[in-house]
Amino acid sequence: METIMVPTEADIKRWIKEAFQECFEQLQQGDTGLNITEPEQLLNRKEIAGMLRVSLVTLHEWMKTGLPFTKQGGRVYFLQSEVMRYLKKQQGKVRQMYPKQTVLVKKRA
């Protein structure tokens, strides 16, 4: 037959007090035990174009060929990490980013 131990009120108070003391000590040491990261800031078209040193027209062309963006309230925004990941994948694939562009070369006289 099993014996069931029922804690007294004093036991429960002691356990709660010990738990709070442990938490308080961790907070004093700066260890919250939480992994809190701030959400990444959204960048608008002008900010991301300036960062990449491209025109808004070029940015729009890249958006049509797959550059990740999001719309909020009818406005276009970008996450810098997503844009950088996309551009790294596109390295060496210039034709995909500029499919209709033709390059004109002037002949020297």
mmCIF file of N, CA and C in Angstrom:
data_model
loop_
_atom_site.group_PDB
_atom_site.id
_atom_site.type_symbol
_atom_site.label_atom_id
_atom_site.label_comp_id
_atom_site.label_asym_id
_atom_site.label_seq_id
_atom_site.Cartn_x
_atom_site.Cartn_y
_atom_site.Cartn_z
ATOM 1 N N MET A 1 0.837 -1.178 0.000
ATOM 2 C CA MET A 1 0.000 0.000 0.000
ATOM 3 C C MET A 1 0.886 1.246 0.000
ATOM 4 N N GLU A 2 0.523 2.212 -0.833
ATOM 5 C CA GLU A 2 1.305 3.443 -0.953
ATOM 6 C C GLU A 2 0.927 4.426 0.141
ATOM 7 N N THR A 3 1.934 5.156 0.569
ATOM 8 C CA THR A 3 1.691 6.204 1.545
ATOM 9 C C THR A 3 1.731 7.537 0.820
ATOM 10 N N ILE A 4 0.703 8.294 0.953
ATOM 11 C CA ILE A 4 0.624 9.600 0.311
ATOM 12 C C ILE A 4 0.963 10.656 1.351
ATOM 13 N N MET A 5 1.972 11.465 1.017
ATOM 14 C CA MET A 5 2.391 12.534 1.920
ATOM 15 C C MET A 5 1.692 13.824 1.503
ATOM 16 N N VAL A 6 1.013 14.421 2.394
ATOM 17 C CA VAL A 6 0.355 15.698 2.142
ATOM 18 C C VAL A 6 1.194 16.777 2.819
ATOM 19 N N PRO A 7 1.726 17.717 2.019
ATOM 20 C CA PRO A 7 2.573 18.747 2.620
ATOM 21 C C PRO A 7 1.754 19.700 3.486
ATOM 22 N N THR A 8 2.397 20.185 4.486
ATOM 23 C CA THR A 8 1.731 21.145 5.364
ATOM 24 C C THR A 8 1.815 22.528 4.742
ATOM 25 N N GLU A 9 1.076 23.429 5.300
ATOM 26 C CA GLU A 9 1.090 24.812 4.815
ATOM 27 C C GLU A 9 2.493 25.404 4.955
ATOM 28 N N ALA A 10 3.181 25.073 6.010
ATOM 29 C CA ALA A 10 4.542 25.569 6.240
ATOM 30 C C ALA A 10 5.498 25.051 5.163
ATOM 31 N N ASP A 11 5.329 23.772 4.748
ATOM 32 C CA ASP A 11 6.170 23.210 3.679
ATOM 33 C C ASP A 11 5.969 23.971 2.371
ATOM 34 N N ILE A 12 4.723 24.210 2.040
ATOM 35 C CA ILE A 12 4.401 24.906 0.783
ATOM 36 C C ILE A 12 4.983 26.315 0.802
ATOM 37 N N LYS A 13 4.822 27.022 1.934
ATOM 38 C CA LYS A 13 5.375 28.375 2.048
ATOM 39 C C LYS A 13 6.893 28.361 1.892
ATOM 40 N N ARG A 14 7.546 27.375 2.490
ATOM 41 C CA ARG A 14 9.005 27.263 2.406
ATOM 42 C C ARG A 14 9.440 27.014 0.959
ATOM 43 N N TRP A 15 8.737 26.128 0.246
ATOM 44 C CA TRP A 15 9.077 25.829 -1.154
ATOM 45 C C TRP A 15 8.924 27.070 -2.038
ATOM 46 N N ILE A 16 7.831 27.790 -1.813
ATOM 47 C CA ILE A 16 7.600 29.006 -2.604
ATOM 48 C C ILE A 16 8.688 30.032 -2.313
ATOM 49 N N LYS A 17 9.022 30.196 -1.031
ATOM 50 C CA LYS A 17 10.061 31.149 -0.636
ATOM 51 C C LYS A 17 11.400 30.783 -1.275
ATOM 52 N N GLU A 18 11.757 29.494 -1.264
ATOM 53 C CA GLU A 18 13.010 29.043 -1.870
ATOM 54 C C GLU A 18 13.024 29.300 -3.376
ATOM 55 N N ALA A 19 11.888 29.046 -4.024
ATOM 56 C CA ALA A 19 11.801 29.269 -5.470
ATOM 57 C C ALA A 19 11.982 30.748 -5.794
ATOM 58 N N PHE A 20 11.331 31.629 -5.018
ATOM 59 C CA PHE A 20 11.484 33.066 -5.245
ATOM 60 C C PHE A 20 12.918 33.521 -4.986
ATOM 61 N N GLN A 21 13.552 32.979 -3.972
ATOM 62 C CA GLN A 21 14.935 33.347 -3.679
ATOM 63 C C GLN A 21 15.861 32.951 -4.831
ATOM 64 N N GLU A 22 15.655 31.764 -5.390
ATOM 65 C CA GLU A 22 16.466 31.317 -6.528
ATOM 66 C C GLU A 22 16.281 32.250 -7.726
ATOM 67 N N CYS A 23 15.027 32.593 -8.006
ATOM 68 C CA CYS A 23 14.743 33.491 -9.132
ATOM 69 C C CYS A 23 15.372 34.859 -8.901
ATOM 70 N N PHE A 24 15.248 35.378 -7.687
ATOM 71 C CA PHE A 24 15.804 36.688 -7.366
ATOM 72 C C PHE A 24 17.320 36.688 -7.517
ATOM 73 N N GLU A 25 17.977 35.631 -7.071
ATOM 74 C CA GLU A 25 19.433 35.525 -7.199
ATOM 75 C C GLU A 25 19.853 35.491 -8.670
ATOM 76 N N GLN A 26 19.099 34.770 -9.482
ATOM 77 C CA GLN A 26 19.414 34.705 -10.914
ATOM 78 C C GLN A 26 19.257 36.078 -11.562
ATOM 79 N N LEU A 27 18.205 36.799 -11.165
ATOM 80 C CA LEU A 27 17.994 38.134 -11.724
ATOM 81 C C LEU A 27 19.109 39.089 -11.308
ATOM 82 N N GLN A 28 19.577 38.983 -10.076
ATOM 83 C CA GLN A 28 20.673 39.831 -9.609
ATOM 84 C C GLN A 28 21.951 39.555 -10.391
ATOM 85 N N GLN A 29 22.150 38.318 -10.794
ATOM 86 C CA GLN A 29 23.341 37.944 -11.560
ATOM 87 C C GLN A 29 23.187 38.272 -13.039
ATOM 88 N N GLY A 30 22.000 38.735 -13.426
ATOM 89 C CA GLY A 30 21.764 39.089 -14.823
ATOM 90 C C GLY A 30 21.318 37.918 -15.669
ATOM 91 N N ASP A 31 21.119 36.771 -15.077
ATOM 92 C CA ASP A 31 20.684 35.584 -15.810
ATOM 93 C C ASP A 31 19.182 35.435 -15.655
ATOM 94 N N THR A 32 18.447 35.862 -16.685
ATOM 95 C CA THR A 32 16.992 35.749 -16.614
ATOM 96 C C THR A 32 16.520 34.374 -17.043
ATOM 97 N N GLY A 33 17.372 33.652 -17.746
ATOM 98 C CA GLY A 33 16.964 32.342 -18.241
ATOM 99 C C GLY A 33 16.059 32.443 -19.455
ATOM 100 N N LEU A 34 15.815 33.667 -19.885
ATOM 101 C CA LEU A 34 14.948 33.884 -21.037
ATOM 102 C C LEU A 34 15.797 34.248 -22.243
ATOM 103 N N ASN A 35 15.403 33.752 -23.374
ATOM 104 C CA ASN A 35 16.093 34.071 -24.616
ATOM 105 C C ASN A 35 15.219 35.056 -25.382
ATOM 106 N N ILE A 36 15.331 36.321 -25.008
ATOM 107 C CA ILE A 36 14.487 37.345 -25.608
ATOM 108 C C ILE A 36 15.278 38.049 -26.700
ATOM 109 N N THR A 37 14.740 38.034 -27.906
ATOM 110 C CA THR A 37 15.358 38.758 -29.009
ATOM 111 C C THR A 37 14.349 39.765 -29.530
ATOM 112 N N GLU A 38 14.843 40.932 -29.846
ATOM 113 C CA GLU A 38 13.958 41.955 -30.375
ATOM 114 C C GLU A 38 13.646 41.624 -31.830
ATOM 115 N N PRO A 39 12.416 41.900 -32.250
ATOM 116 C CA PRO A 39 12.086 41.631 -33.651
ATOM 117 C C PRO A 39 12.901 42.540 -34.564
ATOM 118 N N GLU A 40 13.237 42.006 -35.720
ATOM 119 C CA GLU A 40 14.041 42.768 -36.674
ATOM 120 C C GLU A 40 13.210 43.924 -37.226
ATOM 121 N N GLN A 41 13.850 45.068 -37.377
ATOM 122 C CA GLN A 41 13.168 46.258 -37.854
ATOM 123 C C GLN A 41 12.885 46.144 -39.350
ATOM 124 N N LEU A 42 11.709 46.604 -39.748
ATOM 125 C CA LEU A 42 11.352 46.634 -41.162
ATOM 126 C C LEU A 42 11.957 47.877 -41.803
ATOM 127 N N LEU A 43 12.495 47.709 -42.999
ATOM 128 C CA LEU A 43 13.084 48.823 -43.742
ATOM 129 C C LEU A 43 12.192 49.155 -44.928
ATOM 130 N N ASN A 44 12.036 50.448 -45.221
ATOM 131 C CA ASN A 44 11.212 50.821 -46.374
ATOM 132 C C ASN A 44 12.049 50.755 -47.651
ATOM 133 N N ARG A 45 11.413 51.063 -48.783
ATOM 134 C CA ARG A 45 12.083 50.936 -50.077
ATOM 135 C C ARG A 45 13.314 51.837 -50.178
ATOM 136 N N LYS A 46 13.177 53.082 -49.701
ATOM 137 C CA LYS A 46 14.301 54.018 -49.779
ATOM 138 C C LYS A 46 15.481 53.542 -48.945
ATOM 139 N N GLU A 47 15.196 53.050 -47.744
ATOM 140 C CA GLU A 47 16.266 52.597 -46.850
ATOM 141 C C GLU A 47 17.014 51.402 -47.428
ATOM 142 N N ILE A 48 16.267 50.425 -47.955
ATOM 143 C CA ILE A 48 16.922 49.217 -48.471
ATOM 144 C C ILE A 48 17.670 49.533 -49.770
ATOM 145 N N ALA A 49 17.102 50.425 -50.600
ATOM 146 C CA ALA A 49 17.792 50.818 -51.838
ATOM 147 C C ALA A 49 19.086 51.557 -51.501
ATOM 148 N N GLY A 50 19.053 52.420 -50.501
ATOM 149 C CA GLY A 50 20.258 53.131 -50.081
ATOM 150 C C GLY A 50 21.303 52.188 -49.519
ATOM 151 N N MET A 51 20.857 51.215 -48.747
ATOM 152 C CA MET A 51 21.772 50.249 -48.162
ATOM 153 C C MET A 51 22.461 49.420 -49.251
ATOM 154 N N LEU A 52 21.698 49.038 -50.280
ATOM 155 C CA LEU A 52 22.239 48.220 -51.367
ATOM 156 C C LEU A 52 22.888 49.054 -52.468
ATOM 157 N N ARG A 53 22.728 50.374 -52.378
ATOM 158 C CA ARG A 53 23.264 51.304 -53.373
ATOM 159 C C ARG A 53 22.732 51.007 -54.767
ATOM 160 N N VAL A 54 21.409 50.853 -54.832
ATOM 161 C CA VAL A 54 20.732 50.661 -56.117
ATOM 162 C C VAL A 54 19.586 51.663 -56.193
ATOM 163 N N SER A 55 19.083 51.883 -57.393
ATOM 164 C CA SER A 55 17.961 52.801 -57.568
ATOM 165 C C SER A 55 16.660 52.116 -57.172
ATOM 166 N N LEU A 56 15.620 52.925 -56.988
ATOM 167 C CA LEU A 56 14.306 52.368 -56.673
ATOM 168 C C LEU A 56 13.775 51.541 -57.842
ATOM 169 N N VAL A 57 14.135 51.922 -59.061
ATOM 170 C CA VAL A 57 13.725 51.160 -60.244
ATOM 171 C C VAL A 57 14.355 49.765 -60.206
ATOM 172 N N THR A 58 15.645 49.702 -59.902
ATOM 173 C CA THR A 58 16.332 48.408 -59.800
ATOM 174 C C THR A 58 15.710 47.572 -58.692
ATOM 175 N N LEU A 59 15.431 48.205 -57.561
ATOM 176 C CA LEU A 59 14.811 47.499 -56.441
ATOM 177 C C LEU A 59 13.464 46.913 -56.860
ATOM 178 N N HIS A 60 12.687 47.684 -57.615
ATOM 179 C CA HIS A 60 11.390 47.202 -58.093
ATOM 180 C C HIS A 60 11.558 45.999 -59.025
ATOM 181 N N GLU A 61 12.546 46.043 -59.899
ATOM 182 C CA GLU A 61 12.817 44.907 -60.793
ATOM 183 C C GLU A 61 13.191 43.668 -59.985
ATOM 184 N N TRP A 62 14.016 43.849 -58.961
ATOM 185 C CA TRP A 62 14.401 42.726 -58.109
ATOM 186 C C TRP A 62 13.187 42.153 -57.384
ATOM 187 N N MET A 63 12.271 43.039 -56.978
ATOM 188 C CA MET A 63 11.048 42.566 -56.309
ATOM 189 C C MET A 63 10.233 41.686 -57.254
ATOM 190 N N LYS A 64 10.184 42.070 -58.530
ATOM 191 C CA LYS A 64 9.431 41.280 -59.512
ATOM 192 C C LYS A 64 10.071 39.923 -59.763
ATOM 193 N N THR A 65 11.388 39.815 -59.521
ATOM 194 C CA THR A 65 12.070 38.542 -59.769
ATOM 195 C C THR A 65 12.314 37.739 -58.498
ATOM 196 N N GLY A 66 11.681 38.157 -57.388
ATOM 197 C CA GLY A 66 11.737 37.310 -56.197
ATOM 198 C C GLY A 66 12.328 37.896 -54.935
ATOM 199 N N LEU A 67 12.788 39.147 -54.951
ATOM 200 C CA LEU A 67 13.318 39.756 -53.730
ATOM 201 C C LEU A 67 12.216 39.762 -52.670
ATOM 202 N N PRO A 68 12.472 39.183 -51.479
ATOM 203 C CA PRO A 68 11.414 39.076 -50.470
ATOM 204 C C PRO A 68 11.047 40.434 -49.864
ATOM 205 N N PHE A 69 9.741 40.679 -49.785
ATOM 206 C CA PHE A 69 9.236 41.905 -49.173
ATOM 207 C C PHE A 69 7.886 41.601 -48.547
ATOM 208 N N THR A 70 7.406 42.540 -47.767
ATOM 209 C CA THR A 70 6.095 42.394 -47.145
ATOM 210 C C THR A 70 5.350 43.711 -47.287
ATOM 211 N N LYS A 71 4.038 43.635 -47.301
ATOM 212 C CA LYS A 71 3.225 44.846 -47.381
ATOM 213 C C LYS A 71 2.450 45.001 -46.082
ATOM 214 N N GLN A 72 2.463 46.225 -45.579
ATOM 215 C CA GLN A 72 1.685 46.549 -44.391
ATOM 216 C C GLN A 72 1.016 47.890 -44.639
ATOM 217 N N GLY A 73 -0.284 47.895 -44.594
ATOM 218 C CA GLY A 73 -1.013 49.135 -44.823
ATOM 219 C C GLY A 73 -0.763 49.726 -46.198
ATOM 220 N N GLY A 74 -0.577 48.875 -47.195
ATOM 221 C CA GLY A 74 -0.346 49.333 -48.555
ATOM 222 C C GLY A 74 1.082 49.785 -48.826
ATOM 223 N N ARG A 75 1.946 49.701 -47.842
ATOM 224 C CA ARG A 75 3.344 50.094 -48.012
ATOM 225 C C ARG A 75 4.233 48.858 -48.081
ATOM 226 N N VAL A 76 5.366 48.999 -48.760
ATOM 227 C CA VAL A 76 6.291 47.886 -48.952
ATOM 228 C C VAL A 76 7.433 47.999 -47.947
ATOM 229 N N TYR A 77 7.739 46.873 -47.289
ATOM 230 C CA TYR A 77 8.831 46.822 -46.318
ATOM 231 C C TYR A 77 9.689 45.584 -46.555
ATOM 232 N N PHE A 78 10.912 45.652 -46.056
ATOM 233 C CA PHE A 78 11.869 44.563 -46.213
ATOM 234 C C PHE A 78 12.514 44.244 -44.873
ATOM 235 N N LEU A 79 12.851 42.964 -44.675
ATOM 236 C CA LEU A 79 13.689 42.558 -43.555
ATOM 237 C C LEU A 79 15.103 42.423 -44.098
ATOM 238 N N GLN A 80 16.042 43.129 -43.499
ATOM 239 C CA GLN A 80 17.415 43.135 -44.004
ATOM 240 C C GLN A 80 17.986 41.724 -44.104
ATOM 241 N N SER A 81 17.718 40.879 -43.107
ATOM 242 C CA SER A 81 18.281 39.522 -43.123
ATOM 243 C C SER A 81 17.750 38.715 -44.308
ATOM 244 N N GLU A 82 16.457 38.869 -44.630
ATOM 245 C CA GLU A 82 15.881 38.138 -45.765
ATOM 246 C C GLU A 82 16.467 38.631 -47.080
ATOM 247 N N VAL A 83 16.633 39.938 -47.201
ATOM 248 C CA VAL A 83 17.193 40.516 -48.427
ATOM 249 C C VAL A 83 18.626 40.030 -48.628
ATOM 250 N N MET A 84 19.419 40.058 -47.558
ATOM 251 C CA MET A 84 20.813 39.622 -47.676
ATOM 252 C C MET A 84 20.901 38.136 -48.021
ATOM 253 N N ARG A 85 20.030 37.325 -47.438
ATOM 254 C CA ARG A 85 20.011 35.887 -47.739
ATOM 255 C C ARG A 85 19.664 35.672 -49.218
ATOM 256 N N TYR A 86 18.677 36.426 -49.716
ATOM 257 C CA TYR A 86 18.267 36.310 -51.114
ATOM 258 C C TYR A 86 19.419 36.701 -52.050
ATOM 259 N N LEU A 87 20.090 37.810 -51.735
ATOM 260 C CA LEU A 87 21.175 38.274 -52.598
ATOM 261 C C LEU A 87 22.346 37.303 -52.603
ATOM 262 N N LYS A 88 22.621 36.675 -51.471
ATOM 263 C CA LYS A 88 23.695 35.674 -51.431
ATOM 264 C C LYS A 88 23.361 34.493 -52.329
ATOM 265 N N LYS A 89 22.089 34.096 -52.339
ATOM 266 C CA LYS A 89 21.668 32.989 -53.206
ATOM 267 C C LYS A 89 21.753 33.383 -54.678
ATOM 268 N N GLN A 90 21.575 34.680 -54.961
ATOM 269 C CA GLN A 90 21.548 35.144 -56.344
ATOM 270 C C GLN A 90 22.932 35.438 -56.905
ATOM 271 N N GLN A 91 23.972 35.387 -56.087
ATOM 272 C CA GLN A 91 25.318 35.661 -56.593
ATOM 273 C C GLN A 91 25.615 34.745 -57.772
ATOM 274 N N GLY A 92 26.073 35.342 -58.848
ATOM 275 C CA GLY A 92 26.401 34.566 -60.038
ATOM 276 C C GLY A 92 25.201 34.300 -60.930
ATOM 277 N N LYS A 93 24.056 34.824 -60.559
ATOM 278 C CA LYS A 93 22.848 34.618 -61.356
ATOM 279 C C LYS A 93 22.327 35.967 -61.852
ATOM 280 N N VAL A 94 23.192 36.770 -62.409
ATOM 281 C CA VAL A 94 22.837 38.125 -62.822
ATOM 282 C C VAL A 94 21.723 38.108 -63.851
ATOM 283 N N ARG A 95 21.733 37.174 -64.761
ATOM 284 C CA ARG A 95 20.718 37.116 -65.809
ATOM 285 C C ARG A 95 19.316 36.933 -65.225
ATOM 286 N N GLN A 96 19.194 36.208 -64.136
ATOM 287 C CA GLN A 96 17.876 36.020 -63.535
ATOM 288 C C GLN A 96 17.371 37.314 -62.910
ATOM 289 N N MET A 97 18.281 38.144 -62.418
ATOM 290 C CA MET A 97 17.866 39.376 -61.777
ATOM 291 C C MET A 97 17.557 40.459 -62.805
ATOM 292 N N TYR A 98 18.178 40.386 -63.964
ATOM 293 C CA TYR A 98 17.942 41.346 -65.033
ATOM 294 C C TYR A 98 17.594 40.592 -66.315
ATOM 295 N N PRO A 99 16.462 39.912 -66.397
ATOM 296 C CA PRO A 99 16.177 39.068 -67.555
ATOM 297 C C PRO A 99 15.981 39.828 -68.860
ATOM 298 N N LYS A 100 15.451 41.066 -68.813
ATOM 299 C CA LYS A 100 15.141 41.780 -70.047
ATOM 300 C C LYS A 100 16.211 42.803 -70.417
ATOM 301 N N GLN A 101 17.205 42.943 -69.601
ATOM 302 C CA GLN A 101 18.205 43.974 -69.825
ATOM 303 C C GLN A 101 19.202 43.544 -70.895
ATOM 304 N N THR A 102 19.487 44.466 -71.796
ATOM 305 C CA THR A 102 20.527 44.214 -72.792
ATOM 306 C C THR A 102 21.657 45.204 -72.544
ATOM 307 N N VAL A 103 22.840 44.775 -72.774
ATOM 308 C CA VAL A 103 24.003 45.617 -72.538
ATOM 309 C C VAL A 103 24.485 46.159 -73.874
ATOM 310 N N LEU A 104 24.601 47.470 -73.950
ATOM 311 C CA LEU A 104 25.090 48.110 -75.165
ATOM 312 C C LEU A 104 26.560 48.440 -74.972
ATOM 313 N N VAL A 105 27.370 48.053 -75.922
ATOM 314 C CA VAL A 105 28.801 48.319 -75.858
ATOM 315 C C VAL A 105 29.141 49.263 -76.996
ATOM 316 N N LYS A 106 29.740 50.399 -76.636
ATOM 317 C CA LYS A 106 30.136 51.360 -77.669
ATOM 318 C C LYS A 106 31.455 50.923 -78.281
ATOM 319 N N LYS A 107 31.515 51.040 -79.594
ATOM 320 C CA LYS A 107 32.769 50.746 -80.289
ATOM 321 C C LYS A 107 33.637 51.989 -80.251
ATOM 322 N N ARG A 108 34.916 51.761 -80.047
ATOM 323 C CA ARG A 108 35.845 52.888 -80.039
ATOM 324 C C ARG A 108 36.161 53.281 -81.474
ATOM 325 N N ALA A 109 36.298 54.564 -81.667
ATOM 326 C CA ALA A 109 36.576 55.079 -83.010
ATOM 327 C C ALA A 109 38.009 54.897 -83.418
#
